[in-house]
């Protein structure tokens, strides 16, 4: 039987385990990327490993998240990142050069290679045929040091694309349709592989929009084949020599299949507060809108913004709408400036932002009280925009642009568009904002500002664990709930003691203080606990506050791995109904922890109610060792000793 593309790439990179669905495998990582908000921690961890130079084929450090620089903190981080990169053999993409995923696709992605990134949208690289996976910073640090990446062998889902998109329907609508069908937890443990005759009708930036937002499914990653379209993209980026053809075998087998006829799709919108709350735009059309923002790693490519410029040209933004646009990269920005499209955007009344994540991560442009904001982003989680009462809707660029003019949510099919923007034959290539590693690394001094605090280290898990239930939360709690971002909190990413004060602050501002006084705590969660971002701060900061275990109905992949890496025990209810048997402030006890972890189920005594509850862990023996030693750093030290 034939092989699918995913299995072919995994087979070429497999260093441990068997490619049996649901079992742990380890793969070799060819490339890594980091961004500044997760990067400082990742490089502190890398430095602690004592490896003189990265062992990957290519590692790139981007600065794109924290560029607001309202104090010294962000700039200090940038300087630290630049000097670390120079010293350890890492390319450094300067602030202003663009969003990591967009720039990586343009300048570095290579079909068939593995990419591990400390950002959950690393799967953007799947648009060019890479096996691109998001992970916590510590896992990326290990990969830079030459270690393999451990993951659960996923199921491979065939997403068969038929037909062709209508001119006013975009790649965003394809992924919104997948989200509508599968939901935010439907991709857990899976890789989505796009195939079928519709694939060749989508350009690489369009494919990247789809694989990017596949992160919202909870999927391990998403991937497109590398074909003539990929070759044309690489040629336009002056990198044609890096192209290889990569296709699944004709008779390739898959674990599941999903069929989408592109010609049937219409403009879609994800409603507050979840990327899977998807409806046709026409059902919500007419909704009064106060803000429109176009950008983010999902929809800020040259073709996206040219489409927007075509719609806005000669028109004016509605007086009640604030329109902001952030191009995804300096390449895109400069091309728009040179061909006049930037002037069209400015003339229409758009507020042009820096080429960064910006408002997507709550760095500026927080909407007004109760405002409706339409964004081309990938996440509309509660509070992420910086305004708790705001309602964020996610759409494609056409809908966003049409809405900015009309002042109400507008179905782009009413615009009478007839043609979609073609990908250019040549992109403007200028890598002068990417600084190669130093030729004389021994002379480079790593510069640390006062906001960069050493990494806190956990202690071993006690054999009898006594802890109080600090918080009980519902399904689909995101890492934005656990460790919020935004202009106030994001600058503290390099300072765990300081950032810890904000853990769960949007849900319960007393959390941090209660956790500290309890000394040892547990969090109880529903399904898909920890969905969203890869930020390991959502594990590190709770660890710093004494959280020892999370008991949930199910977990999101990256957060589960981050909990293990920092020595917090992730446990799952055997009977979901037992969720009702634990309440906030209950005292729990787990006896003979090590002996119990040697098996699969673990008994938890609720000392407050006198009941016992069965939970299980799905950790392999390697992971059990990591958690009980108090995290991966301790575990590695212990093994090396
Ligand atoms: C996000 O979109 O939430 C982020 C900010 O890019 C995160 C990374 C982070 O929290 O630094 C992600 O998606 O991994
Ligand atoms: Fe940046 Fe937003 Fe993309 Fe995250 S989702 S990498 S914050 S643009």
XYZ file of C-alpha atoms and ligand atoms in Angstrom:
663
model
C 0.000 0.000 0.000
C 1.195 3.487 -0.830
C 2.533 6.015 1.669
C 1.085 9.410 2.352
C 3.389 12.424 2.332
C 3.366 12.871 6.109
C 4.561 9.330 6.745
C 7.257 9.686 4.088
C 8.745 12.740 5.795
C 8.442 11.199 9.260
C 10.112 7.990 8.043
C 13.042 10.007 6.696
C 13.495 11.732 10.056
C 12.629 8.928 12.472
C 15.274 8.346 15.156
C 13.289 6.344 17.717
C 10.032 4.476 18.007
C 7.783 2.850 15.487
C 5.374 4.712 13.243
C 2.381 3.232 15.035
C -0.465 5.668 15.664
C -0.691 6.748 19.296
C 2.794 5.630 20.324
C 5.731 7.888 21.060
C 8.225 8.527 18.270
C 11.254 10.795 18.024
C 12.255 12.716 14.908
C 15.342 14.625 13.824
C 14.792 18.362 13.450
C 16.405 20.137 10.470
C 15.366 23.714 11.187
C 14.173 25.680 14.218
C 12.559 29.043 14.662
C 11.861 31.126 17.738
C 10.129 34.428 18.284
C 11.029 36.929 20.971
C 8.129 36.249 23.361
C 9.129 32.604 23.745
C 12.710 32.994 22.510
C 14.422 34.527 25.522
C 13.425 31.533 27.680
C 14.352 29.087 24.914
C 17.833 30.590 24.571
C 18.373 30.760 28.349
C 17.587 27.040 28.356
C 19.857 26.448 25.362
C 22.712 28.315 27.061
C 22.229 26.119 30.148
C 22.848 23.044 27.969
C 26.450 24.126 27.358
C 26.448 23.449 23.605
C 28.798 25.877 21.791
C 26.877 26.070 18.493
C 23.455 24.959 17.286
C 23.489 21.536 15.647
C 20.556 22.080 13.292
C 20.897 22.794 9.564
C 19.336 26.183 10.194
C 18.060 28.076 13.225
C 16.432 31.492 13.039
C 15.505 33.885 15.848
C 12.752 36.359 14.981
C 11.627 39.489 16.774
C 7.985 40.152 15.959
C 5.820 39.921 19.091
C 7.185 42.442 21.592
C 8.060 45.535 19.631
C 5.951 48.109 21.403
C 8.861 49.006 23.682
C 6.876 50.958 26.251
C 9.791 50.440 28.646
C 13.315 49.048 28.473
C 12.204 45.404 28.754
C 11.488 44.575 25.102
C 14.575 46.306 23.765
C 16.690 44.497 26.369
C 15.247 41.201 25.164
C 16.016 42.123 21.543
C 19.638 42.854 22.403
C 19.939 39.602 24.337
C 18.447 37.679 21.406
C 20.729 39.333 18.862
C 23.883 38.613 20.838
C 22.857 35.032 21.647
C 22.122 34.432 17.971
C 25.496 35.785 16.880
C 27.295 33.624 19.423
C 25.568 30.299 18.918
C 25.176 30.147 15.131
C 21.621 31.430 14.736
C 20.281 33.805 12.073
C 18.662 36.883 13.587
C 15.676 38.509 11.902
C 15.571 42.067 13.204
C 12.463 43.798 14.513
C 10.789 45.324 11.463
C 11.651 42.420 9.188
C 8.317 40.722 9.726
C 6.309 38.020 11.439
C 8.308 34.828 11.950
C 5.999 32.505 10.006
C 5.627 34.812 7.006
C 9.370 35.508 6.774
C 10.290 31.864 7.295
C 8.005 30.843 4.452
C 9.445 33.502 2.163
C 13.130 33.109 2.896
C 13.932 29.807 4.634
C 11.308 27.091 4.310
C 12.391 24.023 2.334
C 10.006 21.245 1.242
C 10.551 17.923 2.987
C 12.498 19.369 5.923
C 11.346 19.287 9.534
C 10.856 22.609 11.320
C 10.287 22.975 15.062
C 9.203 26.403 16.251
C 8.459 27.894 19.664
C 5.178 29.216 18.363
C 1.976 27.320 17.753
C 1.601 28.669 14.202
C 4.840 27.089 13.010
C 2.681 24.776 10.811
C 2.542 27.736 8.388
C 5.597 26.009 6.878
C 3.318 23.141 5.859
C 2.224 25.431 3.026
C 5.566 24.805 1.371
C 5.654 21.069 2.108
C 7.577 21.143 5.381
C 6.709 19.042 8.399
C 6.462 22.106 10.627
C 5.469 21.696 14.263
C 4.917 24.116 17.143
C 6.387 23.300 20.554
C 7.437 24.811 23.852
C 10.704 26.737 23.941
C 12.481 24.004 25.896
C 11.739 21.432 23.189
C 13.121 23.861 20.611
C 16.221 24.417 22.747
C 16.765 20.645 22.890
C 16.428 20.464 19.077
C 18.986 23.265 18.655
C 21.326 21.269 20.878
C 20.944 18.324 18.500
C 18.354 16.327 20.429
C 15.339 14.784 18.719
C 11.749 15.972 19.109
C 9.382 13.513 20.795
C 5.765 13.356 19.707
C 2.882 10.951 19.574
C 2.645 9.343 16.152
C -0.444 11.114 14.801
C -3.254 9.888 12.621
C -3.046 11.292 9.112
C -6.236 12.867 7.780
C -6.660 13.232 4.038
C -8.314 16.538 3.221
C -9.304 16.183 -0.394
C -9.821 19.497 -2.142
C -11.979 19.598 -5.256
C -12.917 22.472 -7.549
C -11.681 26.050 -7.300
C -12.438 29.033 -5.035
C -14.714 31.782 -6.320
C -12.974 35.185 -6.642
C -14.418 36.606 -3.420
C -13.809 33.480 -1.362
C -10.358 33.038 0.148
C -8.070 30.458 1.693
C -9.261 31.664 5.098
C -12.720 30.344 4.242
C -11.217 26.911 3.551
C -9.719 26.634 7.017
C -12.819 28.150 8.633
C -14.825 25.418 6.909
C -12.451 22.773 8.311
C -12.824 24.341 11.769
C -16.596 24.405 11.409
C -16.567 20.685 10.672
C -13.880 19.467 13.083
C -13.981 22.050 15.969
C -11.065 23.346 18.038
C -10.345 19.905 19.432
C -11.025 17.885 16.290
C -7.406 17.904 15.167
C -5.793 16.664 18.394
C -3.455 13.764 17.627
C -3.775 14.313 13.873
C -1.906 15.732 10.914
C -4.054 17.135 8.122
C -2.626 16.385 4.704
C -4.196 18.334 1.824
C -4.519 16.503 -1.491
C -6.781 16.333 -4.514
C -7.193 18.356 -7.709
C -8.077 21.562 -5.832
C -4.561 21.785 -4.377
C -2.980 23.087 -7.575
C -5.433 26.020 -7.664
C -4.007 27.389 -4.398
C -0.792 29.446 -4.241
C 1.791 28.845 -1.507
C 0.662 31.875 0.573
C -2.924 30.581 0.368
C -1.808 27.103 1.417
C 0.105 28.702 4.284
C -3.037 30.482 5.501
C -4.697 27.074 5.720
C -1.851 25.251 7.470
C -1.292 28.225 9.783
C -4.791 28.183 11.167
C -4.808 24.399 11.336
C -3.211 25.138 14.725
C -6.689 26.134 15.909
C -7.863 22.539 15.342
C -5.359 21.366 17.922
C -3.672 19.402 15.131
C -0.018 18.384 15.347
C 0.413 20.111 12.002
C -0.991 20.411 8.467
C 0.843 19.904 5.187
C 0.475 20.468 1.455
C 2.458 18.613 -1.205
C 5.406 20.297 -2.908
C 4.461 20.663 -6.574
C 4.871 23.036 -9.515
C 3.057 25.767 -7.558
C 5.649 25.396 -4.790
C 8.407 25.533 -7.368
C 6.995 28.765 -8.831
C 6.862 30.311 -5.333
C 10.453 29.345 -4.561
C 11.563 30.628 -7.968
C 9.805 33.954 -7.291
C 11.750 34.062 -4.007
C 14.984 33.326 -5.961
C 15.313 29.944 -4.226
C 14.243 27.527 -6.936
C 17.248 25.286 -6.285
C 15.719 24.409 -2.906
C 12.633 22.902 -4.514
C 12.022 19.169 -4.493
C 8.859 17.477 -5.611
C 7.021 15.777 -2.750
C 3.760 13.995 -3.337
C 1.869 11.205 -1.625
C 1.820 7.885 -3.496
C -1.168 7.535 -5.809
C -2.613 4.769 -3.643
C -1.611 6.389 -0.353
C -3.519 5.286 2.738
C -4.958 7.634 5.319
C -6.610 7.179 8.707
C -9.521 9.501 7.921
C -10.848 11.506 4.987
C -12.536 14.870 4.641
C -13.724 16.161 1.249
C -14.112 19.875 0.548
C -15.333 21.249 -2.756
C -13.706 24.670 -2.978
C -16.313 25.859 -5.479
C -19.065 25.310 -2.893
C -17.478 27.600 -0.305
C -18.763 31.053 0.556
C -17.296 33.759 2.821
C -17.293 32.555 6.430
C -16.771 34.197 9.814
C -15.705 32.833 13.209
C -17.820 34.461 15.908
C -16.772 35.274 19.507
C -15.006 33.665 21.330
C -13.791 30.674 19.402
C -12.245 30.065 15.959
C -14.695 27.196 15.439
C -17.856 29.249 16.044
C -18.133 29.536 12.260
C -21.115 30.863 10.292
C -21.628 32.110 6.730
C -20.962 35.864 6.639
C -24.418 36.398 5.125
C -26.021 35.144 8.346
C -24.247 37.783 10.435
C -24.079 40.479 7.718
C -25.275 43.932 8.736
C -23.693 43.729 12.198
C -22.369 47.181 13.112
C -18.560 47.088 13.245
C -16.237 49.502 15.080
C -12.824 48.188 14.150
C -11.255 46.187 11.312
C -7.690 44.881 11.464
C -5.945 43.168 8.582
C -2.708 41.292 9.210
C -1.233 38.523 11.437
C 0.632 35.411 10.337
C -2.609 34.079 8.819
C -3.482 36.798 6.311
C -0.749 39.326 5.676
C 0.876 38.043 2.495
C 1.439 40.127 -0.612
C -1.576 38.614 -2.371
C -3.807 39.161 0.694
C -2.899 42.816 0.956
C -3.095 43.417 -2.812
C -6.617 42.018 -2.694
C -7.389 44.443 0.132
C -5.827 47.347 -1.805
C -7.945 46.453 -4.851
C -11.097 46.642 -2.741
C -10.130 49.864 -0.930
C -8.741 51.726 -3.947
C -10.680 54.954 -4.460
C -12.961 54.262 -1.448
C -12.947 55.625 2.098
C -13.069 53.770 5.392
C -16.446 54.219 7.106
C -16.326 57.088 9.644
C -17.334 54.781 12.514
C -14.651 52.187 11.724
C -10.975 52.228 12.621
C -9.073 50.204 10.013
C -5.545 49.079 10.850
C -3.294 47.091 8.531
C -0.055 45.317 9.467
C 1.852 43.794 6.526
C 3.321 40.391 7.355
C 6.868 41.104 6.310
C 9.186 43.811 5.136
C 9.146 42.132 1.725
C 5.367 42.559 1.510
C 5.522 46.090 2.930
C 8.183 47.297 0.515
C 6.461 45.727 -2.485
C 3.199 47.495 -1.591
C 5.101 50.747 -1.177
C 6.839 50.422 -4.521
C 3.785 49.446 -6.548
C 1.561 52.157 -5.100
C -0.856 49.890 -3.216
C 0.342 51.324 0.085
C -0.739 54.763 -1.122
C -4.190 53.327 -1.912
C -4.451 51.920 1.619
C -3.358 55.221 3.179
C -5.696 57.218 0.933
C -8.603 55.025 1.996
C -7.889 55.923 5.612
C -6.091 52.816 6.876
C -3.819 53.122 9.891
C -0.630 51.379 8.794
C 1.133 49.411 11.530
C 4.582 47.911 11.867
C 5.183 44.496 10.285
C 4.649 42.543 13.496
C 2.033 40.486 15.341
C 0.837 43.700 16.994
C -2.887 43.656 17.801
C -3.071 39.880 17.260
C -1.333 39.406 20.592
C -2.910 42.452 22.212
C 0.073 44.742 21.607
C -1.867 47.890 20.871
C -5.137 48.635 19.042
C -7.316 47.318 21.865
C -10.929 47.953 20.789
C -13.346 50.274 22.601
C -15.713 49.039 25.332
C -18.230 46.556 23.905
C -16.801 47.167 20.418
C -17.166 44.750 17.514
C -13.813 44.088 15.858
C -13.423 42.185 12.575
C -9.940 40.753 12.134
C -8.161 38.556 9.601
C -6.371 36.817 12.485
C -6.539 33.218 13.684
C -7.654 33.611 17.318
C -10.578 35.457 18.885
C -10.234 34.080 22.409
C -11.880 35.989 25.221
C -9.855 39.009 26.284
C -6.999 38.459 23.824
C -7.629 41.788 22.062
C -6.909 43.651 25.283
C -10.573 44.626 25.846
C -12.561 42.043 27.757
C -15.942 43.371 26.615
C -14.981 43.508 22.910
C -16.317 40.932 20.450
C -13.812 39.735 17.873
C -14.897 38.124 14.578
C -12.406 36.385 12.287
C -12.747 36.614 8.493
C -10.718 36.595 5.305
C -9.199 39.790 3.884
C -11.975 40.402 1.331
C -14.713 40.416 3.957
C -12.576 42.578 6.259
C -11.899 45.172 3.558
C -15.526 45.281 2.409
C -16.612 45.668 6.044
C -14.204 48.557 6.640
C -15.878 50.537 3.872
C -19.463 49.610 4.687
C -19.231 49.937 8.479
C -21.212 46.729 8.869
C -20.142 43.131 8.414
C -20.315 42.636 4.653
C -20.280 39.516 2.520
C -17.516 40.094 -0.026
C -19.518 38.279 -2.681
C -21.657 41.429 -2.876
C -18.629 43.336 -4.221
C -18.783 41.917 -7.708
C -15.115 40.847 -7.715
C -14.249 38.827 -10.764
C -10.567 38.010 -10.412
C -8.331 36.869 -7.603
C -4.888 38.422 -7.208
C -2.164 36.367 -8.865
C 1.061 35.569 -7.079
C 3.894 37.769 -8.474
C 6.532 36.251 -10.788
C 9.232 37.868 -8.660
C 9.171 38.917 -5.029
C 11.439 41.714 -3.888
C 14.336 39.925 -2.225
C 16.482 41.820 0.280
C 17.772 39.890 3.287
C 19.677 42.786 4.806
C 17.501 42.696 7.955
C 18.542 39.097 8.588
C 21.863 39.043 10.382
C 23.959 35.899 9.937
C 25.745 34.390 12.951
C 29.115 35.874 13.927
C 32.234 34.593 12.222
C 34.133 34.973 15.512
C 31.617 33.766 18.121
C 34.152 33.644 20.943
C 34.360 37.452 20.773
C 30.600 37.938 21.151
C 29.407 38.887 24.609
C 25.807 38.001 25.436
C 24.124 41.097 26.856
C 21.447 40.641 29.543
C 19.200 43.447 30.778
C 17.798 43.638 34.311
C 14.424 42.200 33.189
C 16.029 38.916 32.171
C 15.797 36.773 35.275
C 17.198 33.267 35.604
C 14.857 30.395 34.914
C 13.187 29.055 38.078
C 13.766 25.348 38.581
C 11.179 22.941 39.938
C 11.685 20.361 42.669
C 11.065 16.611 42.485
C 7.463 15.504 42.850
C 6.909 14.179 46.390
C 5.783 10.561 46.667
C 2.751 11.637 48.653
C 1.312 14.659 46.948
C -1.012 16.843 49.008
C -2.432 19.861 47.276
C -5.440 22.163 47.303
C -7.673 22.745 44.326
C -6.865 26.312 43.378
C -9.262 26.667 40.473
C -11.847 24.699 38.556
C -12.426 25.736 34.940
C -14.623 24.612 32.032
C -13.844 23.206 28.538
C -11.479 24.804 25.985
C -9.497 26.907 28.445
C -6.774 28.565 26.365
C -3.217 29.440 27.276
C -4.425 33.056 26.961
C -6.654 32.353 29.976
C -3.828 30.676 31.881
C -1.072 33.153 31.059
C -2.471 36.224 29.311
C -0.377 38.298 26.887
C -0.967 41.916 25.832
C 0.969 45.126 26.187
C 1.125 45.043 29.997
C 2.090 41.408 30.578
C 4.080 40.412 27.474
C 7.153 42.510 28.388
C 7.551 40.251 31.456
C 8.118 37.064 29.452
C 11.796 36.956 30.527
C 10.915 37.483 34.177
C 8.995 34.498 35.522
C 8.685 35.756 39.117
C 7.054 38.969 37.840
C 4.825 37.402 35.179
C 3.538 34.780 37.636
C 1.370 37.418 39.317
C -0.882 37.349 36.219
C -1.595 33.622 36.006
C -5.366 33.156 35.426
C -5.756 36.869 36.190
C -8.669 37.257 33.751
C -10.608 34.420 35.350
C -9.667 34.925 38.971
C -7.341 37.769 40.004
C -6.819 36.133 43.419
C -5.257 33.017 41.857
C -1.577 33.924 42.200
C -1.841 34.957 45.836
C -3.916 31.932 46.791
C -1.506 29.609 44.976
C 1.478 31.065 46.781
C -0.108 30.708 50.191
C -1.314 27.168 49.453
C 2.260 26.156 48.589
C 1.114 23.148 46.588
C -1.838 23.341 44.217
C -3.943 21.574 41.606
C -6.003 23.011 38.745
C -9.091 21.148 37.532
C -10.071 21.564 33.883
C -12.548 20.419 31.248
C -11.827 19.241 27.705
C -8.982 20.576 25.557
C -7.280 22.240 28.508
C -4.473 24.558 27.330
C -5.507 25.016 23.715
C -3.912 27.734 21.630
C -0.474 29.153 22.092
C 2.760 27.249 22.614
C 3.827 29.629 25.397
C 5.571 27.538 28.038
C 4.920 30.392 30.448
C 1.485 28.803 30.859
C 3.320 25.920 32.561
C 6.388 27.709 33.932
C 4.512 30.454 35.785
C 1.992 28.053 37.427
C 4.969 25.854 38.347
C 6.596 28.881 39.924
C 3.396 29.356 41.966
C 3.494 25.764 43.243
C 1.016 24.072 40.893
C 1.892 20.369 40.979
C -0.812 18.763 38.852
C -3.637 19.537 36.444
C -6.599 17.166 36.367
C -8.677 17.641 33.196
C -11.079 15.835 30.862
C -8.511 16.161 28.043
C -5.487 18.281 27.099
C -4.184 20.194 24.094
C -0.968 18.708 22.684
C 1.602 21.478 23.156
C 0.411 22.470 26.605
C 0.458 18.843 27.750
C 4.089 18.599 26.626
C 4.942 21.886 28.350
C 3.413 20.693 31.632
C 5.582 17.574 31.494
C 8.687 19.607 30.608
C 8.275 21.714 33.737
C 7.319 18.914 36.107
C 3.563 19.483 36.423
C 1.633 16.229 36.345
C -1.140 16.136 33.700
C -3.905 13.731 34.755
C -7.142 12.868 32.967
C -10.465 11.798 34.507
C -11.288 8.139 33.842
C -14.980 9.002 34.262
C -15.752 12.491 33.069
C -18.583 12.679 35.603
C -15.967 12.705 38.379
C -15.257 16.300 37.355
C -18.273 17.098 39.570
C -16.670 15.363 42.552
C -13.922 17.964 42.939
C -14.487 21.574 43.933
C -12.374 24.605 44.493
C -10.495 24.555 47.818
C -10.867 20.769 48.234
C -7.741 19.098 49.622
C -6.510 16.249 47.422
C -3.966 13.562 48.154
C -2.172 11.120 45.865
C -0.279 8.366 47.702
C 2.625 6.267 46.400
C 2.863 8.475 43.368
C 5.849 6.755 41.747
C 4.391 3.284 42.116
C 1.058 4.503 40.785
C 2.670 6.243 37.800
C 4.312 2.955 36.845
C 0.800 1.852 35.915
C -1.722 3.879 33.951
C -4.367 4.752 36.513
C -3.835 6.803 39.612
C -6.135 7.099 42.628
C -6.811 10.557 43.968
C -8.248 10.933 47.483
C -10.440 13.934 48.034
C -9.711 14.576 51.710
C -12.449 17.193 51.890
C -15.306 14.969 50.670
C -13.821 11.585 51.556
C -14.346 10.304 48.010
C -11.769 8.629 45.795
C -11.446 9.350 42.095
C -9.673 7.424 39.362
C -7.570 9.375 36.917
C -5.060 8.219 34.317
C -1.947 9.579 32.694
C -0.859 8.892 29.145
C 2.826 9.430 29.762
C 5.462 7.050 28.466
C 8.156 5.945 30.957
C 10.477 8.685 29.618
C 7.892 11.344 30.443
C 7.118 9.838 33.864
C 10.828 10.227 34.663
C 10.750 13.858 33.527
C 7.710 14.777 35.627
C 8.820 13.028 38.791
C 12.308 14.573 38.569
C 10.661 18.015 38.456
C 10.955 18.721 34.747
C 13.210 18.123 31.770
C 16.111 20.290 32.928
C 16.355 18.472 36.287
C 15.853 15.131 34.577
C 18.645 15.780 32.088
C 20.999 16.957 34.838
C 20.234 13.850 36.876
C 20.866 11.586 33.899
C 24.142 13.307 33.048
C 25.347 13.074 36.655
C -0.013 33.377 19.944
O -0.476 33.521 18.819
O -0.694 33.130 20.942
C 1.485 33.502 20.116
C 1.763 34.721 20.898
O 2.111 33.627 18.882
C 1.953 32.238 20.836
C 3.323 32.286 21.308
C 3.487 33.052 22.559
O 2.631 33.017 23.434
O 4.539 33.692 22.672
C 1.761 30.947 20.055
O 0.848 30.869 19.259
O 2.468 29.969 20.308
Fe 1.974 36.510 15.984
Fe -0.637 36.376 16.062
Fe 0.702 34.766 14.495
Fe 0.785 34.400 17.129
S -0.991 34.192 15.826
S 2.532 34.359 15.688
S 0.717 36.520 17.819
S 0.591 36.971 14.306
